mmCIF file of C-alpha atoms in Angstrom:
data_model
loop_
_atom_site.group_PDB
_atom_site.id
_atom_site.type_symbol
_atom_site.label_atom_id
_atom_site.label_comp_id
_atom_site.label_asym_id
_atom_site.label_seq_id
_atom_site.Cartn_x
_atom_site.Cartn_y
_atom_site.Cartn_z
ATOM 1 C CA UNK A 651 -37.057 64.284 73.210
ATOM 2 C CA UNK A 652 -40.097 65.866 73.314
ATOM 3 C CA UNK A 653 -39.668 66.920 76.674
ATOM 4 C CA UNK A 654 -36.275 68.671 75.579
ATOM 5 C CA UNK A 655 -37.469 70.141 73.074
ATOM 6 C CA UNK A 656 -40.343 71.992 75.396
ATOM 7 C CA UNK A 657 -38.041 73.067 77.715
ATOM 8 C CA UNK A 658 -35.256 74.866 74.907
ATOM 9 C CA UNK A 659 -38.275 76.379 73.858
ATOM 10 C CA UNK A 660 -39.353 77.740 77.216
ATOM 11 C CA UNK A 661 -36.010 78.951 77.754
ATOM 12 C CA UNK A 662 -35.295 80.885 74.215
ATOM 13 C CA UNK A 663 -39.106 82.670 74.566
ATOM 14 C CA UNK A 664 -37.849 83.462 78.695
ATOM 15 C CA UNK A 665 -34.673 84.493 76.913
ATOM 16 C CA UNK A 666 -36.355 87.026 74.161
ATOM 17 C CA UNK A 667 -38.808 88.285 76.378
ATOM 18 C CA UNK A 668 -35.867 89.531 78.725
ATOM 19 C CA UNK A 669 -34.096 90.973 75.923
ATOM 20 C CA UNK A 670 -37.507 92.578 75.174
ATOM 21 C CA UNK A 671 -37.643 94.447 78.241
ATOM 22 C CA UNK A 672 -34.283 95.245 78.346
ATOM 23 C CA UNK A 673 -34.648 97.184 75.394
ATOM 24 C CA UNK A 674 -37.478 99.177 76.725
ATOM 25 C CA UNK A 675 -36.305 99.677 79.816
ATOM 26 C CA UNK A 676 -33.296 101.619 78.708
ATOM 27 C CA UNK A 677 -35.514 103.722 76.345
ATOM 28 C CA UNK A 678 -37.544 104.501 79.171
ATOM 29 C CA UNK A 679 -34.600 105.498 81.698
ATOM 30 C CA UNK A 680 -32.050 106.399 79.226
ATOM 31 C CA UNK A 681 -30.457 109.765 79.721
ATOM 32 C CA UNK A 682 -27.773 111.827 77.883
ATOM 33 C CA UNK A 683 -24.883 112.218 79.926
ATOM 34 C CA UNK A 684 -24.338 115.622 78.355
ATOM 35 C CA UNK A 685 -27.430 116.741 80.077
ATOM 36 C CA UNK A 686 -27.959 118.311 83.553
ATOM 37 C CA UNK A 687 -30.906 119.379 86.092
ATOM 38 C CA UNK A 688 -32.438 122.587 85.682
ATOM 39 C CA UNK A 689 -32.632 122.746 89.078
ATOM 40 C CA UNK A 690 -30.993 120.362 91.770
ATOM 41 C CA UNK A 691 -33.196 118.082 93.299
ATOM 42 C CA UNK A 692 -31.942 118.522 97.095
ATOM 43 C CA UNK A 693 -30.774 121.440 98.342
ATOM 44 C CA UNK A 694 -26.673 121.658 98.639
ATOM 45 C CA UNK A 695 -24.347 123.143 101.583
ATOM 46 C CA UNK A 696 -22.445 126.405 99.595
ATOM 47 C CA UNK A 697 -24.556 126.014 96.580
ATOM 48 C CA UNK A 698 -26.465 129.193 95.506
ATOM 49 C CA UNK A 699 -29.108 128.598 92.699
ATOM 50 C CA UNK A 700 -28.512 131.075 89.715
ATOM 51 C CA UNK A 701 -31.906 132.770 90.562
ATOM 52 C CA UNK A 702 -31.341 132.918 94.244
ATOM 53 C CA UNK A 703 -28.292 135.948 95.375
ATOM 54 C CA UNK A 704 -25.615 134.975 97.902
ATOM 55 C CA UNK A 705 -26.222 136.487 101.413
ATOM 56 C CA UNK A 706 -24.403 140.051 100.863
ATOM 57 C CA UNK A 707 -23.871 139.936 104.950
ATOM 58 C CA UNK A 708 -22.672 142.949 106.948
ATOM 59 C CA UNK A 709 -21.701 145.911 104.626
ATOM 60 C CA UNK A 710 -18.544 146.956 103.219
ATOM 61 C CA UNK A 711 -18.254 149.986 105.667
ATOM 62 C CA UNK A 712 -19.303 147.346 108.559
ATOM 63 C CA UNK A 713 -16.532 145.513 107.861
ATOM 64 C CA UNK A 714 -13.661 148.062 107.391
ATOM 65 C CA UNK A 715 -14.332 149.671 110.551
ATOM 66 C CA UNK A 716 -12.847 146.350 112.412
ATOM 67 C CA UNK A 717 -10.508 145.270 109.756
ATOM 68 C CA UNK A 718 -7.515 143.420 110.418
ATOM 69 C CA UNK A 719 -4.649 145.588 108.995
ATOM 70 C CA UNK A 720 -1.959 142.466 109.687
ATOM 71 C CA UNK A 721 -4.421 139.984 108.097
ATOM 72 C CA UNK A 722 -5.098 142.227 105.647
ATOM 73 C CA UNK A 723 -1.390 142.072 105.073
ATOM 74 C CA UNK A 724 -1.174 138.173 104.485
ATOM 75 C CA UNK A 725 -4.046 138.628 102.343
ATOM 76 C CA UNK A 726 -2.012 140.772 99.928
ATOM 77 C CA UNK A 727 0.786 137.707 99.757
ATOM 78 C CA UNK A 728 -1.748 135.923 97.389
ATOM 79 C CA UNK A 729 -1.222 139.679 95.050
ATOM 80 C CA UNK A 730 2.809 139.703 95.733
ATOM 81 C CA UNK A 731 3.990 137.224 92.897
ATOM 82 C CA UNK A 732 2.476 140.034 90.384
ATOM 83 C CA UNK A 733 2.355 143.203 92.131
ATOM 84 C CA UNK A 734 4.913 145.416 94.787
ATOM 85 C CA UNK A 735 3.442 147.944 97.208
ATOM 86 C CA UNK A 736 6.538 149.678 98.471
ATOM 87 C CA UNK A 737 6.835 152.976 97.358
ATOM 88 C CA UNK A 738 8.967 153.658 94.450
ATOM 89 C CA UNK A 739 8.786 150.046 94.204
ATOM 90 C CA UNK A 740 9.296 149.079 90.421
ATOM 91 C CA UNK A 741 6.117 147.223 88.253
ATOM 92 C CA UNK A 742 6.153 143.566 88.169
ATOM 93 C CA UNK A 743 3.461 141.668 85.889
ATOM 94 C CA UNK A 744 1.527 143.760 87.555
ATOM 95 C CA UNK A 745 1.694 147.421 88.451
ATOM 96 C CA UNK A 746 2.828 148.957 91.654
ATOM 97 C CA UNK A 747 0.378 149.401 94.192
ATOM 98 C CA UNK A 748 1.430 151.776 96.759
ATOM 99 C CA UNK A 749 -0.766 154.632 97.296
ATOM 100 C CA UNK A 750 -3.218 152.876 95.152
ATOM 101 C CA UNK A 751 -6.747 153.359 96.509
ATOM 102 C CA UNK A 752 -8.246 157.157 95.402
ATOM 103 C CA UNK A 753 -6.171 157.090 92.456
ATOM 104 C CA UNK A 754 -8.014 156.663 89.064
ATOM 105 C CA UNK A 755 -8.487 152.981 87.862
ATOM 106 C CA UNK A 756 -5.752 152.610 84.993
ATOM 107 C CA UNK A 757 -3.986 155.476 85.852
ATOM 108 C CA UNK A 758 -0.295 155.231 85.127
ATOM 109 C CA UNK A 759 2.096 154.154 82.956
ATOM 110 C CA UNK A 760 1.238 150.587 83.196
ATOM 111 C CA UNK A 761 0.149 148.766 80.262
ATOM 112 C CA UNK A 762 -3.476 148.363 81.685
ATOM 113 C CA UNK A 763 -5.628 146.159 79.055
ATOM 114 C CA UNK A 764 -8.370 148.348 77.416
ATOM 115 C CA UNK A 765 -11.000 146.916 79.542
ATOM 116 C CA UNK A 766 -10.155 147.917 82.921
ATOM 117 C CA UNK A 767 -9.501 151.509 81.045
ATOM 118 C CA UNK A 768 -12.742 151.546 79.517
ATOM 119 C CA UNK A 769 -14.044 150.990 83.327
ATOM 120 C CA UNK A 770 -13.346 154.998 84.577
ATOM 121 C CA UNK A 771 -13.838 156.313 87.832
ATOM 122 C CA UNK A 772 -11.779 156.054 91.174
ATOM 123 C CA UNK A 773 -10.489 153.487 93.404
ATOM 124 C CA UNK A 774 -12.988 153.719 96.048
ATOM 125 C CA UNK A 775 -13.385 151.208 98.859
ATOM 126 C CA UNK A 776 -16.096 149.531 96.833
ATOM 127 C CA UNK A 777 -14.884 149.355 93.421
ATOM 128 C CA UNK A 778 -11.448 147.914 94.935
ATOM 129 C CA UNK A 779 -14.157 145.600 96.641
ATOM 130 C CA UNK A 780 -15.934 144.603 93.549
ATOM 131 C CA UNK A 781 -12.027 144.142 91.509
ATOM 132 C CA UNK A 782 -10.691 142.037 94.394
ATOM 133 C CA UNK A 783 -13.782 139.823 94.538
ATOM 134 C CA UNK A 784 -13.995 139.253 91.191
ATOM 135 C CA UNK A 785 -11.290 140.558 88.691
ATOM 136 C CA UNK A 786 -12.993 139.136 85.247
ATOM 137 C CA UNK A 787 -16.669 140.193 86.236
ATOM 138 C CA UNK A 788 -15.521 143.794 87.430
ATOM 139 C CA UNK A 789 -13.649 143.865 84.000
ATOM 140 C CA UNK A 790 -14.594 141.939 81.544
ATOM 141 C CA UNK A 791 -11.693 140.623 79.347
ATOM 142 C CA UNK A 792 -8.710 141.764 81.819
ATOM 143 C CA UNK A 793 -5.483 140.850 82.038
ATOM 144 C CA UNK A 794 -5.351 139.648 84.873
ATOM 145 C CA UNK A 795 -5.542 136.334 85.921
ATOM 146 C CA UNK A 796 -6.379 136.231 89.131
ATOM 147 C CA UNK A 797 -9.586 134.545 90.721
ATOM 148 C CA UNK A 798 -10.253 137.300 93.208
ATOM 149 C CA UNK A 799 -11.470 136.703 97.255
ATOM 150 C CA UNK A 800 -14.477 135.332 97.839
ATOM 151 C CA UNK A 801 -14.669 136.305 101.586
ATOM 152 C CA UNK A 802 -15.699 139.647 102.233
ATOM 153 C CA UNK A 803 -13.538 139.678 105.608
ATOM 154 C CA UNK A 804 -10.563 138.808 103.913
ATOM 155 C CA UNK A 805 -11.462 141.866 101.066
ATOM 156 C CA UNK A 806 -11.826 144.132 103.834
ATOM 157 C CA UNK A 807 -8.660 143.164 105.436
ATOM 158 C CA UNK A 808 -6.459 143.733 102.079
ATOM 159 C CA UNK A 809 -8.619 146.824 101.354
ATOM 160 C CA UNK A 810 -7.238 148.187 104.983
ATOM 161 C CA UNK A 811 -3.558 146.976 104.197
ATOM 162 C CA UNK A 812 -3.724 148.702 100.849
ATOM 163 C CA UNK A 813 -5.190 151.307 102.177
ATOM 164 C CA UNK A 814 -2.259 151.640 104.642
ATOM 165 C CA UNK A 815 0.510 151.935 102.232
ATOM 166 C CA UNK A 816 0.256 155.171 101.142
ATOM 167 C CA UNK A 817 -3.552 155.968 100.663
ATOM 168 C CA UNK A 818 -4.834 157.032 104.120
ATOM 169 C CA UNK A 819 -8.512 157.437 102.547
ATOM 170 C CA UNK A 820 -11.036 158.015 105.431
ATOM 171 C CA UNK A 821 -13.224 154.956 106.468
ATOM 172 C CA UNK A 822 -16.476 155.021 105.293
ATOM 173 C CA UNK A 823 -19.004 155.953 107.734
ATOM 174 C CA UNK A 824 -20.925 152.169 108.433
ATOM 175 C CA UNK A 825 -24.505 152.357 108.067
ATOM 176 C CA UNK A 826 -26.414 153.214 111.483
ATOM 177 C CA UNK A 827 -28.163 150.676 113.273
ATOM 178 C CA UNK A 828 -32.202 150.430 112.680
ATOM 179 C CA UNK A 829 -34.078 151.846 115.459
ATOM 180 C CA UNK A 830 -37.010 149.681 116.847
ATOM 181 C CA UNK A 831 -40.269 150.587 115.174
ATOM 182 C CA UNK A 832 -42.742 152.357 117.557
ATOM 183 C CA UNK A 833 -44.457 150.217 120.205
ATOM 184 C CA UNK A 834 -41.693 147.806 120.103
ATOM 185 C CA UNK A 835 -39.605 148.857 123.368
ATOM 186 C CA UNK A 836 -42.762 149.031 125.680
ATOM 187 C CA UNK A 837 -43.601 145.770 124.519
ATOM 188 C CA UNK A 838 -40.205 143.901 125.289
ATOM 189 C CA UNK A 839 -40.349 146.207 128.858
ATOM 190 C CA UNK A 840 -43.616 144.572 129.449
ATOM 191 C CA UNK A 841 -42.672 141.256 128.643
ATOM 192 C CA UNK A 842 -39.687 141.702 130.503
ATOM 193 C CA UNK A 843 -41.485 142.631 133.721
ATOM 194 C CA UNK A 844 -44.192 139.868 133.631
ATOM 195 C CA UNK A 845 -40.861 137.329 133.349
ATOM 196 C CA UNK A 846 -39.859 139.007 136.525
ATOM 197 C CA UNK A 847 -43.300 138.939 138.311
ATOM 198 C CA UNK A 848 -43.687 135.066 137.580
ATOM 199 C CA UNK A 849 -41.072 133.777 139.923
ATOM 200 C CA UNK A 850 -42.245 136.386 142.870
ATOM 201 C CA UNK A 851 -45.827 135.270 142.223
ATOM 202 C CA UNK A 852 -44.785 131.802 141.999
ATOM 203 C CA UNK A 853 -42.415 132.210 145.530
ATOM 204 C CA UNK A 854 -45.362 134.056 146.992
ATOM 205 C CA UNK A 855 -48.087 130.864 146.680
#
Protein backbone atom coordinates (compact mmCIF):
# COMPACT_ATOMS: atom_id res chain seq x y z
CA UNK A 1 0.00 0.00 0.00
CA UNK A 2 2.64 1.97 0.94
CA UNK A 3 4.43 1.37 -2.07
CA UNK A 4 1.27 2.69 -4.08
CA UNK A 5 0.87 5.30 -2.38
CA UNK A 6 4.74 6.52 -3.16
CA UNK A 7 4.42 6.00 -6.55
CA UNK A 8 0.72 8.22 -7.08
CA UNK A 9 2.65 10.62 -5.34
CA UNK A 10 5.66 10.60 -7.62
CA UNK A 11 3.46 10.75 -10.46
CA UNK A 12 0.98 13.82 -9.37
CA UNK A 13 4.41 16.02 -8.25
CA UNK A 14 5.97 14.69 -12.13
CA UNK A 15 2.49 15.71 -13.22
CA UNK A 16 2.45 19.46 -11.57
CA UNK A 17 5.86 20.12 -12.24
CA UNK A 18 5.06 19.61 -16.09
CA UNK A 19 2.13 21.72 -15.88
CA UNK A 20 4.56 24.15 -14.16
CA UNK A 21 6.71 24.51 -17.02
CA UNK A 22 4.19 24.48 -19.39
CA UNK A 23 2.92 27.53 -18.08
CA UNK A 24 6.17 29.29 -18.28
CA UNK A 25 7.15 28.16 -21.27
CA UNK A 26 4.30 29.73 -23.15
CA UNK A 27 4.87 33.05 -21.25
CA UNK A 28 8.26 32.94 -22.36
CA UNK A 29 7.54 32.13 -26.22
CA UNK A 30 4.14 33.46 -26.42
CA UNK A 31 3.53 35.89 -29.23
CA UNK A 32 0.52 37.94 -30.48
CA UNK A 33 -0.51 36.81 -33.70
CA UNK A 34 -1.52 40.37 -34.52
CA UNK A 35 2.09 41.25 -34.43
CA UNK A 36 4.75 41.25 -37.21
CA UNK A 37 8.73 41.71 -37.73
CA UNK A 38 10.04 45.02 -38.06
CA UNK A 39 12.25 43.74 -40.32
CA UNK A 40 12.30 40.16 -41.98
CA UNK A 41 14.72 37.95 -40.69
CA UNK A 42 16.05 36.45 -44.18
CA UNK A 43 16.18 38.24 -47.05
CA UNK A 44 13.13 37.47 -49.70
CA UNK A 45 13.20 37.04 -53.71
CA UNK A 46 10.85 40.37 -54.96
CA UNK A 47 10.68 41.75 -51.53
CA UNK A 48 11.89 45.40 -51.18
CA UNK A 49 12.24 46.62 -47.50
CA UNK A 50 10.25 49.96 -46.96
CA UNK A 51 13.63 51.78 -46.38
CA UNK A 52 15.40 50.22 -49.26
CA UNK A 53 13.99 51.78 -53.17
CA UNK A 54 13.27 49.29 -55.97
CA UNK A 55 16.02 49.24 -58.69
CA UNK A 56 14.63 52.24 -61.01
CA UNK A 57 16.64 50.28 -64.03
CA UNK A 58 17.20 51.83 -67.46
CA UNK A 59 15.36 55.23 -67.82
CA UNK A 60 12.12 56.11 -69.16
CA UNK A 61 13.68 57.67 -72.38
CA UNK A 62 15.97 54.32 -72.52
CA UNK A 63 13.15 52.44 -72.78
CA UNK A 64 10.87 54.29 -75.29
CA UNK A 65 13.46 54.49 -77.79
CA UNK A 66 13.04 50.47 -78.36
CA UNK A 67 9.48 50.18 -77.40
CA UNK A 68 7.30 47.65 -78.71
CA UNK A 69 4.41 49.59 -80.39
CA UNK A 70 2.35 45.99 -80.96
CA UNK A 71 3.09 44.99 -77.32
CA UNK A 72 2.40 48.15 -76.32
CA UNK A 73 -0.90 47.50 -77.98
CA UNK A 74 -1.84 44.28 -75.90
CA UNK A 75 -0.80 46.19 -73.02
CA UNK A 76 -3.63 48.69 -73.54
CA UNK A 77 -6.28 45.50 -73.61
CA UNK A 78 -5.88 45.46 -69.73
CA UNK A 79 -7.29 49.66 -70.19
CA UNK A 80 -10.08 48.56 -72.97
CA UNK A 81 -12.98 47.36 -70.58
CA UNK A 82 -12.99 51.21 -69.31
CA UNK A 83 -11.50 53.28 -71.89
CA UNK A 84 -11.71 53.57 -76.18
CA UNK A 85 -8.82 55.05 -78.14
CA UNK A 86 -10.34 55.41 -81.57
CA UNK A 87 -10.88 58.72 -82.52
CA UNK A 88 -14.24 60.13 -82.08
CA UNK A 89 -14.64 57.10 -80.14
CA UNK A 90 -17.41 57.76 -77.43
CA UNK A 91 -16.38 57.71 -73.28
CA UNK A 92 -16.85 54.52 -71.55
CA UNK A 93 -16.28 54.38 -67.59
CA UNK A 94 -13.53 55.90 -68.58
CA UNK A 95 -12.73 58.70 -70.98
CA UNK A 96 -11.55 58.45 -74.50
CA UNK A 97 -8.04 58.26 -75.02
CA UNK A 98 -7.08 59.03 -78.46
CA UNK A 99 -4.71 61.76 -78.89
CA UNK A 100 -4.24 61.64 -75.22
CA UNK A 101 -0.57 62.20 -74.34
CA UNK A 102 0.36 66.33 -74.49
CA UNK A 103 -3.06 67.11 -73.65
CA UNK A 104 -3.67 68.56 -70.10
CA UNK A 105 -4.41 65.93 -67.32
CA UNK A 106 -8.34 66.28 -66.77
CA UNK A 107 -8.92 68.07 -69.69
CA UNK A 108 -12.31 67.41 -71.20
CA UNK A 109 -15.62 66.90 -70.60
CA UNK A 110 -15.18 63.84 -68.62
CA UNK A 111 -16.27 63.71 -65.17
CA UNK A 112 -12.58 63.49 -63.87
CA UNK A 113 -12.68 63.12 -59.84
CA UNK A 114 -11.25 66.31 -58.17
CA UNK A 115 -8.05 64.68 -57.44
CA UNK A 116 -6.59 63.94 -60.67
CA UNK A 117 -7.84 67.77 -61.44
CA UNK A 118 -6.18 69.12 -58.57
CA UNK A 119 -2.93 67.26 -60.14
CA UNK A 120 -2.30 70.11 -63.24
CA UNK A 121 0.18 69.97 -65.77
CA UNK A 122 0.52 67.89 -69.09
CA UNK A 123 0.55 64.41 -70.15
CA UNK A 124 4.14 64.00 -70.62
CA UNK A 125 5.87 60.66 -71.13
CA UNK A 126 6.63 60.61 -67.43
CA UNK A 127 3.61 61.67 -65.73
CA UNK A 128 1.63 59.05 -68.06
CA UNK A 129 4.56 56.84 -66.59
CA UNK A 130 4.01 57.65 -63.02
CA UNK A 131 -0.36 57.32 -63.67
CA UNK A 132 0.08 53.95 -65.41
CA UNK A 133 2.38 52.58 -62.71
CA UNK A 134 0.49 53.55 -60.06
CA UNK A 135 -3.02 55.22 -60.52
CA UNK A 136 -3.88 55.79 -56.56
CA UNK A 137 -0.26 57.05 -55.61
CA UNK A 138 -0.07 59.47 -58.74
CA UNK A 139 -3.60 60.62 -57.53
CA UNK A 140 -4.53 60.17 -54.43
CA UNK A 141 -8.29 59.36 -54.00
CA UNK A 142 -9.05 58.70 -57.91
CA UNK A 143 -11.58 57.14 -59.48
CA UNK A 144 -10.12 54.84 -60.92
CA UNK A 145 -9.69 51.51 -59.99
CA UNK A 146 -7.12 50.22 -61.63
CA UNK A 147 -3.80 48.71 -60.09
CA UNK A 148 -1.48 50.20 -62.67
CA UNK A 149 1.84 48.19 -64.43
CA UNK A 150 4.43 47.35 -62.47
CA UNK A 151 6.93 46.64 -65.35
CA UNK A 152 8.49 49.52 -66.74
CA UNK A 153 8.80 47.66 -70.27
CA UNK A 154 5.33 47.01 -70.43
CA UNK A 155 4.67 51.10 -69.40
CA UNK A 156 6.86 51.98 -72.12
CA UNK A 157 5.20 49.80 -74.57
CA UNK A 158 1.50 51.29 -73.82
CA UNK A 159 3.12 54.76 -73.52
CA UNK A 160 4.34 54.12 -77.40
CA UNK A 161 0.82 52.64 -78.41
CA UNK A 162 -0.87 55.63 -76.85
CA UNK A 163 1.37 57.65 -78.12
CA UNK A 164 0.55 56.29 -81.62
CA UNK A 165 -3.06 57.01 -81.71
CA UNK A 166 -3.16 60.38 -82.32
CA UNK A 167 -0.34 62.07 -80.19
CA UNK A 168 2.86 61.78 -82.28
CA UNK A 169 4.88 63.57 -79.30
CA UNK A 170 8.67 63.36 -80.07
CA UNK A 171 10.70 60.67 -78.10
CA UNK A 172 12.59 61.89 -75.48
CA UNK A 173 16.16 62.18 -76.11
CA UNK A 174 17.70 58.95 -73.73
CA UNK A 175 20.34 60.00 -71.52
CA UNK A 176 23.99 59.68 -73.14
CA UNK A 177 26.18 57.04 -72.17
CA UNK A 178 29.00 57.91 -69.34
CA UNK A 179 32.31 58.34 -70.80
CA UNK A 180 35.23 56.44 -69.06
CA UNK A 181 36.92 58.63 -66.48
CA UNK A 182 40.49 59.67 -67.50
CA UNK A 183 43.21 57.00 -67.32
CA UNK A 184 40.70 54.36 -67.71
CA UNK A 185 41.11 53.46 -71.60
CA UNK A 186 45.02 53.26 -71.44
CA UNK A 187 44.64 51.06 -68.67
CA UNK A 188 42.21 48.39 -70.27
CA UNK A 189 44.70 48.92 -73.67
CA UNK A 190 47.48 47.90 -71.44
CA UNK A 191 45.89 45.13 -69.90
CA UNK A 192 44.68 44.12 -73.08
CA UNK A 193 48.14 43.92 -74.65
CA UNK A 194 49.93 42.08 -71.76
CA UNK A 195 46.85 39.29 -72.31
CA UNK A 196 48.14 39.20 -75.81
CA UNK A 197 51.93 39.08 -75.01
CA UNK A 198 51.38 36.06 -72.50
CA UNK A 199 50.57 33.39 -74.99
CA UNK A 200 53.55 34.66 -77.52
CA UNK A 201 55.88 34.69 -74.51
CA UNK A 202 54.55 31.52 -73.35
CA UNK A 203 54.83 29.88 -77.29
CA UNK A 204 58.24 31.48 -77.44
CA UNK A 205 59.88 29.37 -74.19
Amino acid sequence: MSDSNTIAGWVLGAGIAALGLSIVSGKYFHADKTEHLEEPGYAIAGVVSSEDGADEGPALATLLASADVAAGEKQFSKCGSCHTINAGGAAGIGPNLHGVMGKGIASGSFGYSSALQEVGGNWTWEQMDAWIASPRKFANGTSMSFAGIGNAEDRAALLAYLNSQGSNLPLPEAPAEEAPAEGEDSEAAEGEAAEAEAPAEAAAQ
